[in-house]
mmCIF file of C-alpha atoms in Angstrom:
data_model
loop_
_atom_site.group_PDB
_atom_site.id
_atom_site.type_symbol
_atom_site.label_atom_id
_atom_site.label_comp_id
_atom_site.label_asym_id
_atom_site.label_seq_id
_atom_site.Cartn_x
_atom_site.Cartn_y
_atom_site.Cartn_z
ATOM 1 C CA MET G 297 0.114 0.094 0.108
ATOM 2 C CA GLY G 298 3.087 2.726 0.849
ATOM 3 C CA ASN G 299 2.017 5.824 1.928
ATOM 4 C CA ASN G 300 3.143 8.038 -1.305
ATOM 5 C CA GLY G 301 0.986 10.827 0.527
ATOM 6 C CA ASN G 302 -2.280 9.380 1.447
ATOM 7 C CA ASP G 303 -3.450 10.118 5.024
ATOM 8 C CA TYR G 304 -5.151 7.444 5.259
ATOM 9 C CA GLY G 305 -8.287 8.967 5.452
ATOM 10 C CA ILE G 306 -7.105 9.546 9.555
ATOM 11 C CA ARG G 307 -8.602 12.757 11.424
ATOM 12 C CA ILE G 308 -9.340 13.562 14.644
ATOM 13 C CA ASP G 309 -11.755 15.345 16.239
ATOM 14 C CA SER G 310 -11.974 17.093 19.457
ATOM 15 C CA TYR G 311 -14.620 17.616 21.829
ATOM 16 C CA ARG G 312 -15.343 19.464 24.983
ATOM 17 C CA ALA G 313 -16.963 18.289 28.117
ATOM 18 C CA GLY G 314 -17.137 20.898 30.646
ATOM 19 C CA ASP G 315 -12.883 21.267 31.680
ATOM 20 C CA ASP G 316 -11.921 17.671 30.247
ATOM 21 C CA TYR G 317 -11.331 16.778 26.465
ATOM 22 C CA VAL G 318 -12.920 13.905 24.091
ATOM 23 C CA PHE G 319 -10.676 12.849 21.167
ATOM 24 C CA LEU G 320 -11.916 10.708 18.764
ATOM 25 C CA ILE G 321 -9.330 9.521 15.677
ATOM 26 C CA THR G 322 -10.253 7.043 12.910
ATOM 27 C CA GLY G 323 -8.573 6.014 9.456
ATOM 28 C CA GLY G 324 -9.797 4.069 6.424
ATOM 29 C CA ALA G 325 -12.670 2.530 7.526
ATOM 30 C CA ALA G 326 -13.965 4.309 10.841
ATOM 31 C CA HIS G 327 -15.087 2.058 14.433
ATOM 32 C CA VAL G 328 -14.448 1.851 18.073
ATOM 33 C CA GLY G 329 -10.847 -0.844 18.881
ATOM 34 C CA ALA G 330 -10.577 1.076 21.911
ATOM 35 C CA VAL G 331 -10.724 3.783 24.334
ATOM 36 C CA ALA G 332 -8.716 4.914 27.307
ATOM 37 C CA CYS G 333 -9.344 7.776 29.947
ATOM 38 C CA ALA G 334 -6.236 9.364 31.503
ATOM 39 C CA TYR G 335 -6.824 11.903 34.566
ATOM 40 C CA ARG G 336 -3.969 13.280 37.267
ATOM 41 C CA HIS G 337 -4.756 11.449 40.659
ATOM 42 C CA GLU G 338 -2.305 11.903 43.948
ATOM 43 C CA GLY G 339 -0.017 14.200 41.412
ATOM 44 C CA GLU G 340 0.200 11.264 38.672
ATOM 45 C CA ILE G 341 -1.086 10.935 35.449
ATOM 46 C CA ARG G 342 -3.177 7.626 35.771
ATOM 47 C CA SER G 343 -4.782 5.976 32.566
ATOM 48 C CA GLU G 344 -7.182 3.036 32.251
ATOM 49 C CA LYS G 345 -8.070 1.115 28.726
ATOM 50 C CA ILE G 346 -10.293 -0.560 26.892
ATOM 51 C CA SER G 347 -9.618 -3.138 23.442
ATOM 52 C CA VAL G 348 -11.948 -4.696 21.776
ATOM 53 C CA PRO G 349 -10.532 -8.571 20.971
ATOM 54 C CA GLY G 350 -8.665 -8.432 18.223
ATOM 55 C CA HIS G 351 -8.004 -4.415 17.962
ATOM 56 C CA ARG G 352 -4.171 -3.732 18.458
ATOM 57 C CA GLU G 353 -5.298 0.397 19.095
ATOM 58 C CA GLY G 354 -4.835 -0.367 23.495
ATOM 59 C CA GLU G 355 -1.811 0.678 23.224
ATOM 60 C CA LEU G 356 -1.745 3.930 21.264
ATOM 61 C CA VAL G 357 -5.108 5.079 22.842
ATOM 62 C CA GLN G 358 -3.185 4.669 26.364
ATOM 63 C CA GLU G 359 -0.341 7.149 25.324
ATOM 64 C CA LEU G 360 -2.125 9.453 24.109
ATOM 65 C CA ALA G 361 -4.674 10.134 26.670
ATOM 66 C CA GLU G 362 -1.661 10.453 29.500
ATOM 67 C CA SER G 363 0.066 12.778 27.193
ATOM 68 C CA ALA G 364 -3.153 14.699 26.155
ATOM 69 C CA ALA G 365 -3.893 14.548 30.304
ATOM 70 C CA SER G 366 -0.652 16.177 30.877
ATOM 71 C CA LYS G 367 -0.208 18.647 28.346
ATOM 72 C CA LEU G 368 -3.727 19.857 29.083
ATOM 73 C CA GLY G 369 -3.552 19.647 32.898
ATOM 74 C CA HIS G 370 -8.087 18.397 32.551
ATOM 75 C CA ARG G 371 -9.169 14.140 31.697
ATOM 76 C CA ALA G 372 -8.635 13.197 28.394
ATOM 77 C CA VAL G 373 -10.320 10.203 27.240
ATOM 78 C CA VAL G 374 -9.011 8.770 23.373
ATOM 79 C CA ILE G 375 -11.151 6.608 21.223
ATOM 80 C CA MET G 376 -9.501 5.231 18.247
ATOM 81 C CA GLY G 377 -10.652 2.965 15.602
ATOM 82 C CA ILE G 378 -8.576 2.725 12.585
ATOM 83 C CA HIS G 379 -8.938 -0.348 9.754
ATOM 84 C CA ILE G 380 -6.874 0.084 6.868
ATOM 85 C CA ASP G 381 -7.444 -3.458 4.463
ATOM 86 C CA HIS G 382 -4.095 -5.141 4.030
ATOM 87 C CA ALA G 383 -1.938 -2.669 5.744
ATOM 88 C CA THR G 384 1.882 -3.661 5.812
ATOM 89 C CA LYS G 385 4.123 -3.052 9.056
ATOM 90 C CA GLN G 386 5.047 0.243 7.000
ATOM 91 C CA ASP G 387 1.574 1.489 6.555
ATOM 92 C CA ILE G 388 0.669 0.642 9.762
ATOM 93 C CA ALA G 389 4.251 2.736 11.159
ATOM 94 C CA GLN G 390 3.554 5.636 8.729
ATOM 95 C CA ILE G 391 -0.318 5.271 10.115
ATOM 96 C CA ILE G 392 0.834 5.789 13.840
ATOM 97 C CA THR G 393 3.125 8.448 12.884
ATOM 98 C CA LEU G 394 0.627 10.562 11.394
ATOM 99 C CA VAL G 395 -1.238 9.485 14.244
ATOM 100 C CA HIS G 396 1.566 11.164 16.591
ATOM 101 C CA GLU G 397 1.916 14.417 14.128
ATOM 102 C CA LYS G 398 -2.275 15.315 14.128
ATOM 103 C CA MET G 399 -2.697 14.666 17.802
ATOM 104 C CA ARG G 400 0.192 17.388 19.031
ATOM 105 C CA ALA G 401 -1.287 19.142 16.281
ATOM 106 C CA THR G 402 -4.840 19.143 17.978
ATOM 107 C CA LEU G 403 -3.256 19.778 21.310
ATOM 108 C CA GLU G 404 -1.464 22.468 20.401
ATOM 109 C CA SER G 405 -5.003 24.097 19.042
ATOM 110 C CA GLU G 406 -6.458 23.009 22.016
ATOM 111 C CA GLU G 407 -4.078 25.075 24.169
ATOM 112 C CA ARG G 408 -4.850 28.508 22.752
#
């Protein structure tokens, strides 16, 4: 498949829930594969995640939720579902890079 300028349809929609944040990350055939919630407790960022069996987004949503909670100073929920048919290891690596880049940009815009 290769990237060749393809962003795999990855998008991040962000929502406010009072002082807290919700991020919905989708791409390809959008779905819910994993959810993570990160929050500050006793001075530390903690998180919980739920992954649908057979989905691999769990570690990434947890990492992104923790990063968002730390950077924004409020609870953050990340919901992710990215499915690309016949994705290669190179596609997956590129998708992870794109998600990180887009999340960084989203967090920067939320801080303003």
